[in-house]
Amino acid sequence: MSLIPRLFPEEPAQASPPRPAQQIARGTTQARYHHFALAVAILTEIAQGTVPADQVLYHHFRKLPQMGARDRGIVAESVYGVLRQRRSLAWRMGVGEKQWNMLVAGFMLDQDWADKTFVLKWLGNQGASQALDDLARSTDEAPLAVRANLPDVLAERLLRVYSEPELLALCAAMNQPAPVDIRVNTLKAERADIQQMLDALGLTTELTPYAPNGLRRHDRRPLFSLPAFKEGLFEVQDEASQLVGHLVAPKPGERVLDLCAGAGGKTLQLGALMQSKGSLMATDISAHRLEKLTPRMRRAGLSNVRPVAITGMTDAHLKRNKGMFDRILIDAPCSGTGTWRRNPDLKWRVLDLEELNATQGALLEGAVRLLKPQGRLIYATCSILPEENERIIEQFLAHHPDFQLLSAAEILAEQGITPPHVGDMLKLDPAQHGTDGFFAAVLQRVAVTVEADKDVV
């Protein structure tokens, strides 16, 4: 049941017009009241549950098929804007961090999408006037966690890794909407040709700074209806994710395993890097997510990919491949702290790092049995927390003297890829690289023995 009738039983009959500088706020008064109400309802639902913000938005928009793209954009930007700036908005206005109606009103006023008279009529509360006036308040004297728009516990955890200026710069970058990066499918097209084709359609792109097959767009117009996408000439994939694929660096003819393939974004890239030659097994414990890979690989023109749903690391499909793989990519389940640009709701979820760490370690241990002598394990997360990254690698190496850490910088440099601040491990973040936050490490087996089977999951 929609929360809108309960939250907003009446709408004011009139309101002042929005400021003309912002086209996004134009429209009928009734429509703009609905934008406010729907954004508040969605934020309330996100805060009360565990469903990701994008899925909550999708669910609400599906129930409103008459709602145009521009109106959906206003609501989505309001929801994501409040999630990004929740603490600083609340602090500036002197209101609670879950007073969603006040936070939405403050965000829209802050963005110049509406004026104060309109907002006050919508709120129906003249007592809100002072809170809206306080939006002009600076956060210079606010606590660090407020300025960073983080929960206290996350701010404290990250201050063990970053200096205060570094953390503020990182969080400022995380609070910006992410661009849309695409990866050109080199089995079917060249990057220059796709860029020229998109430019001719008025879809301006720029080259990704580091990924050799990537293009970047800074507006959100959808690309999925384009013939070039339907023909498999490109996929949407963040540059950081593309760089992980280049760190795997699979060769044509090899046997490769994408252990946590999900819907197959990295699988498609690995298949293209292999020139569709060799064997690429894509596994996941979610058969539903894996189902999405089959039409994608057909569209991409890949014939070497085999999707396999598994029950865990002791699944028979994996046991039959003991010691068979040249390279194994583990895109491990993680906190997603590197994806706050796209998923700002994750900042406000309770983290269970202990459970995540257990899963991450178990995946590495299970993958050891599947790897050939001299084979490579590539461990990756979209996390910026050392507990999920460096610590996991350190623990693994301490228990596996038959493995060594290879230099991520050298592997990428061999392909002409030279992002700054990359050493033995790949650590990317939006402040330094303009990408999602990502981590990856390459571990190579140096001994010739393959461990006996043992249950790890």
PDB file of C-alpha atoms in Angstrom, residues 333-340 382-384:
ATOM      1  CA  PRO A 333      30.453 -10.433  -1.785  1.00  0.00           C
ATOM      2  CA  CYS A 334      31.314  -7.323   0.206  1.00  0.00           C
ATOM      3  CA  SER A 335      30.020  -4.212   1.942  1.00  0.00           C
ATOM      4  CA  GLY A 336      29.764  -2.272  -1.321  1.00  0.00           C
ATOM      5  CA  THR A 337      31.371   0.755   0.325  1.00  0.00           C
ATOM      6  CA  GLY A 338      33.062   1.613  -2.961  1.00  0.00           C
ATOM      7  CA  THR A 339      29.714   2.052  -4.703  1.00  0.00           C
ATOM      8  CA  TRP A 340      28.246   4.846  -2.571  1.00  0.00           C
ATOM      9  CA  CYS A 382      33.901  -3.072  -4.525  1.00  0.00           C
ATOM     10  CA  SER A 383      34.897  -2.108  -0.983  1.00  0.00           C
ATOM     11  CA  ILE A 384      37.244   0.551   0.400  1.00  0.00           C
TER      12      ILE A 384
END
